[in-house]
Amino acid sequence: MEISTLTMYHCLAFVWYFFVAYSITHVKTEERPSEVFLYGGQWKYLTVLNLVLQAVFYGVSFLADVLRLIKKLRCAKCIISSRDLLFSVLAFPVSTFVFISFWTLYTYNRELVYPKSLDGVIPLWLNHAMHTAVLPFALLEIFALPHRYPAKKKGLILLGFVAFLYISWVLWIYSVTGEWVYPLFALFSPPGLAAFFASSLAIIFALYNFGEFLNRMIWGDSIAILDHKWKGK
């Protein structure tokens, strides 16, 4: 993509995610079902946290594009490094995981992840904005421009650390309220839940590797060329 087109795309994507995040965080209190949005509010749901993550990522991407347009390449280099780290380690694997895990569980038994009581609170378009549109956006970003991935070990450690923080948050909420963030978790014994979290971690690691593979397959040597170009600035 041309830089001007990229700038417009990233601006629109940022506005879209900001709007969706604003919409879900301003669901009217009196319309909320009693079993959801209690301790931790919407901030206990991976879907909502992912919306904020995507808004931050596209905001950083838009800033990087603007700096390139106005020829502030020294500043742009730092912002682009942050953009690529955000995308490779978090934005792509988390959004893809949200799409796959949500629709797999929804198809099997929606009450385990998205109770029917939410239909009267969250409109259909917002549900798809949170759980469906995230995948096309992530794939379009890979096709739009090359991203420089960190060393494999560094990337997986950072992703694993963030996953550990979220699992800790989920367990903390259960310890305080006695209720699980997702009804699905109540079906497991402690060893079963540990196995579920471990398998989820394995899946998100696989999605990280898949994103890196797609990036390399689509862009190939152009990634190395970009590295050389920026090092020469």
Short mmCIF file of N, CA, C and O in Angstrom, two decimals, residues 14-64:
data_model
loop_
_atom_site.label_atom_id
_atom_site.label_comp_id
_atom_site.label_asym_id
_atom_site.label_seq_id
_atom_site.Cartn_x
_atom_site.Cartn_y
_atom_site.Cartn_z
N PHE A 14 -8.51 2.76 13.55
CA PHE A 14 -8.43 3.29 14.91
C PHE A 14 -9.78 3.84 15.36
O PHE A 14 -10.27 3.55 16.46
N VAL A 15 -10.42 4.64 14.49
CA VAL A 15 -11.72 5.23 14.82
C VAL A 15 -12.76 4.13 15.03
O VAL A 15 -13.58 4.19 15.96
N TRP A 16 -12.70 3.09 14.18
CA TRP A 16 -13.65 1.98 14.29
C TRP A 16 -13.51 1.26 15.63
O TRP A 16 -14.49 1.06 16.34
N TYR A 17 -12.29 0.89 16.00
CA TYR A 17 -12.09 0.17 17.25
C TYR A 17 -12.39 1.05 18.47
O TYR A 17 -12.91 0.57 19.48
N PHE A 18 -12.07 2.32 18.37
CA PHE A 18 -12.41 3.24 19.46
C PHE A 18 -13.92 3.30 19.64
O PHE A 18 -14.43 3.26 20.77
N PHE A 19 -14.65 3.37 18.52
CA PHE A 19 -16.10 3.43 18.57
C PHE A 19 -16.70 2.14 19.15
O PHE A 19 -17.61 2.19 19.99
N VAL A 20 -16.18 0.99 18.72
CA VAL A 20 -16.69 -0.29 19.22
C VAL A 20 -16.40 -0.44 20.71
O VAL A 20 -17.27 -0.86 21.49
N ALA A 21 -15.17 -0.10 21.12
CA ALA A 21 -14.82 -0.17 22.54
C ALA A 21 -15.69 0.77 23.37
O ALA A 21 -16.15 0.41 24.47
N TYR A 22 -15.92 1.96 22.85
CA TYR A 22 -16.79 2.91 23.54
C TYR A 22 -18.21 2.36 23.66
O TYR A 22 -18.85 2.47 24.71
N SER A 23 -18.69 1.74 22.60
CA SER A 23 -20.07 1.22 22.58
C SER A 23 -20.27 0.13 23.62
O SER A 23 -21.27 0.12 24.34
N ILE A 24 -19.31 -0.81 23.72
CA ILE A 24 -19.49 -1.92 24.65
C ILE A 24 -19.28 -1.48 26.10
O ILE A 24 -19.91 -2.01 27.02
N THR A 25 -18.43 -0.48 26.31
CA THR A 25 -18.19 -0.03 27.68
C THR A 25 -19.25 0.95 28.17
O THR A 25 -19.22 1.35 29.33
N HIS A 26 -20.18 1.31 27.29
CA HIS A 26 -21.26 2.22 27.69
C HIS A 26 -22.64 1.56 27.54
O HIS A 26 -23.63 2.23 27.31
N VAL A 27 -22.64 0.22 27.67
CA VAL A 27 -23.92 -0.47 27.74
C VAL A 27 -24.65 0.02 28.99
O VAL A 27 -24.05 0.11 30.07
N LYS A 28 -25.91 0.36 28.85
CA LYS A 28 -26.66 0.93 29.97
C LYS A 28 -26.74 -0.05 31.13
O LYS A 28 -27.09 -1.21 30.96
N THR A 29 -26.40 0.46 32.32
CA THR A 29 -26.33 -0.38 33.51
C THR A 29 -27.65 -1.10 33.78
O THR A 29 -27.68 -2.28 34.10
N GLU A 30 -28.76 -0.41 33.61
CA GLU A 30 -30.05 -1.01 33.94
C GLU A 30 -30.46 -2.11 32.97
O GLU A 30 -31.35 -2.91 33.25
N GLU A 31 -29.78 -2.18 31.81
CA GLU A 31 -30.11 -3.20 30.83
C GLU A 31 -29.24 -4.44 30.95
O GLU A 31 -29.46 -5.43 30.27
N ARG A 32 -28.26 -4.40 31.83
CA ARG A 32 -27.32 -5.52 31.93
C ARG A 32 -27.96 -6.67 32.69
O ARG A 32 -28.55 -6.47 33.75
N PRO A 33 -27.81 -7.91 32.20
CA PRO A 33 -28.27 -9.07 32.96
C PRO A 33 -27.50 -9.16 34.28
O PRO A 33 -26.34 -8.77 34.36
N SER A 34 -28.14 -9.71 35.28
CA SER A 34 -27.54 -9.72 36.61
C SER A 34 -26.27 -10.56 36.69
O SER A 34 -25.41 -10.33 37.53
N GLU A 35 -26.14 -11.57 35.79
CA GLU A 35 -25.02 -12.49 35.91
C GLU A 35 -23.75 -12.02 35.20
O GLU A 35 -22.73 -12.68 35.25
N VAL A 36 -23.81 -10.89 34.52
CA VAL A 36 -22.62 -10.40 33.82
C VAL A 36 -22.33 -8.96 34.23
O VAL A 36 -23.16 -8.29 34.83
N PHE A 37 -21.13 -8.50 33.91
CA PHE A 37 -20.72 -7.12 34.16
C PHE A 37 -20.73 -6.77 35.65
O PHE A 37 -21.05 -5.66 36.02
N LEU A 38 -20.42 -7.75 36.51
CA LEU A 38 -20.37 -7.45 37.94
C LEU A 38 -18.93 -7.08 38.30
O LEU A 38 -18.41 -6.11 37.80
N TYR A 39 -18.28 -7.85 39.16
CA TYR A 39 -16.91 -7.53 39.58
C TYR A 39 -15.98 -7.51 38.36
O TYR A 39 -15.95 -8.44 37.58
N GLY A 40 -15.23 -6.42 38.25
CA GLY A 40 -14.32 -6.31 37.11
C GLY A 40 -14.95 -5.68 35.89
O GLY A 40 -14.25 -5.33 34.94
N GLY A 41 -16.28 -5.53 35.91
CA GLY A 41 -16.97 -4.92 34.78
C GLY A 41 -16.66 -5.63 33.47
O GLY A 41 -16.42 -6.84 33.43
N GLN A 42 -16.65 -4.87 32.38
CA GLN A 42 -16.32 -5.45 31.08
C GLN A 42 -14.85 -5.80 30.97
O GLN A 42 -14.45 -6.54 30.06
N TRP A 43 -14.03 -5.28 31.88
CA TRP A 43 -12.58 -5.44 31.78
C TRP A 43 -12.10 -6.83 32.17
O TRP A 43 -10.90 -7.10 32.16
N LYS A 44 -13.03 -7.72 32.52
CA LYS A 44 -12.64 -9.11 32.78
C LYS A 44 -12.75 -9.96 31.53
O LYS A 44 -12.29 -11.11 31.52
N TYR A 45 -13.35 -9.42 30.48
CA TYR A 45 -13.56 -10.20 29.25
C TYR A 45 -12.43 -9.96 28.26
O TYR A 45 -12.10 -8.81 27.94
N LEU A 46 -11.87 -11.03 27.74
CA LEU A 46 -10.77 -10.93 26.78
C LEU A 46 -11.20 -10.16 25.54
O LEU A 46 -10.41 -9.40 24.97
N THR A 47 -12.46 -10.33 25.14
CA THR A 47 -12.97 -9.63 23.96
C THR A 47 -12.85 -8.11 24.11
O THR A 47 -12.40 -7.42 23.19
N VAL A 48 -13.24 -7.59 25.27
CA VAL A 48 -13.20 -6.14 25.49
C VAL A 48 -11.76 -5.66 25.59
O VAL A 48 -11.40 -4.61 25.03
N LEU A 49 -10.93 -6.41 26.28
CA LEU A 49 -9.51 -6.04 26.37
C LEU A 49 -8.87 -6.04 24.99
O LEU A 49 -8.02 -5.19 24.69
N ASN A 50 -9.29 -6.97 24.14
CA ASN A 50 -8.76 -7.01 22.78
C ASN A 50 -9.17 -5.77 21.98
O ASN A 50 -8.38 -5.26 21.18
N LEU A 51 -10.38 -5.27 22.19
CA LEU A 51 -10.81 -4.05 21.49
C LEU A 51 -9.91 -2.87 21.84
O LEU A 51 -9.52 -2.09 20.97
N VAL A 52 -9.58 -2.76 23.13
CA VAL A 52 -8.68 -1.68 23.56
C VAL A 52 -7.29 -1.88 22.95
O VAL A 52 -6.66 -0.93 22.48
N LEU A 53 -6.83 -3.13 22.97
CA LEU A 53 -5.52 -3.45 22.36
C LEU A 53 -5.48 -3.06 20.90
O LEU A 53 -4.51 -2.44 20.44
N GLN A 54 -6.53 -3.39 20.15
CA GLN A 54 -6.56 -3.07 18.72
C GLN A 54 -6.60 -1.56 18.50
O GLN A 54 -5.96 -1.04 17.58
N ALA A 55 -7.36 -0.86 19.34
CA ALA A 55 -7.42 0.61 19.21
C ALA A 55 -6.04 1.22 19.45
O ALA A 55 -5.61 2.13 18.73
N VAL A 56 -5.33 0.71 20.45
CA VAL A 56 -3.97 1.21 20.73
C VAL A 56 -3.05 0.90 19.55
O VAL A 56 -2.29 1.76 19.10
N PHE A 57 -3.14 -0.33 19.04
CA PHE A 57 -2.27 -0.71 17.92
C PHE A 57 -2.49 0.17 16.70
O PHE A 57 -1.54 0.68 16.10
N TYR A 58 -3.76 0.38 16.32
CA TYR A 58 -4.02 1.18 15.13
C TYR A 58 -3.73 2.66 15.37
O TYR A 58 -3.38 3.38 14.43
N GLY A 59 -3.85 3.10 16.62
CA GLY A 59 -3.44 4.46 16.93
C GLY A 59 -1.94 4.65 16.75
O GLY A 59 -1.49 5.65 16.17
N VAL A 60 -1.15 3.67 17.23
CA VAL A 60 0.30 3.72 17.05
C VAL A 60 0.65 3.63 15.56
O VAL A 60 1.55 4.34 15.07
N SER A 61 -0.06 2.77 14.82
CA SER A 61 0.19 2.63 13.37
C SER A 61 -0.11 3.94 12.63
O SER A 61 0.66 4.34 11.75
N PHE A 62 -1.19 4.60 13.00
CA PHE A 62 -1.54 5.88 12.38
C PHE A 62 -0.47 6.93 12.67
O PHE A 62 -0.06 7.68 11.77
N LEU A 63 0.01 6.96 13.90
CA LEU A 63 1.07 7.91 14.26
C LEU A 63 2.33 7.65 13.45
O LEU A 63 2.98 8.59 12.96
N ALA A 64 2.69 6.37 13.28
CA ALA A 64 3.87 6.02 12.49
C ALA A 64 3.71 6.48 11.04
O ALA A 64 4.66 7.01 10.43
#
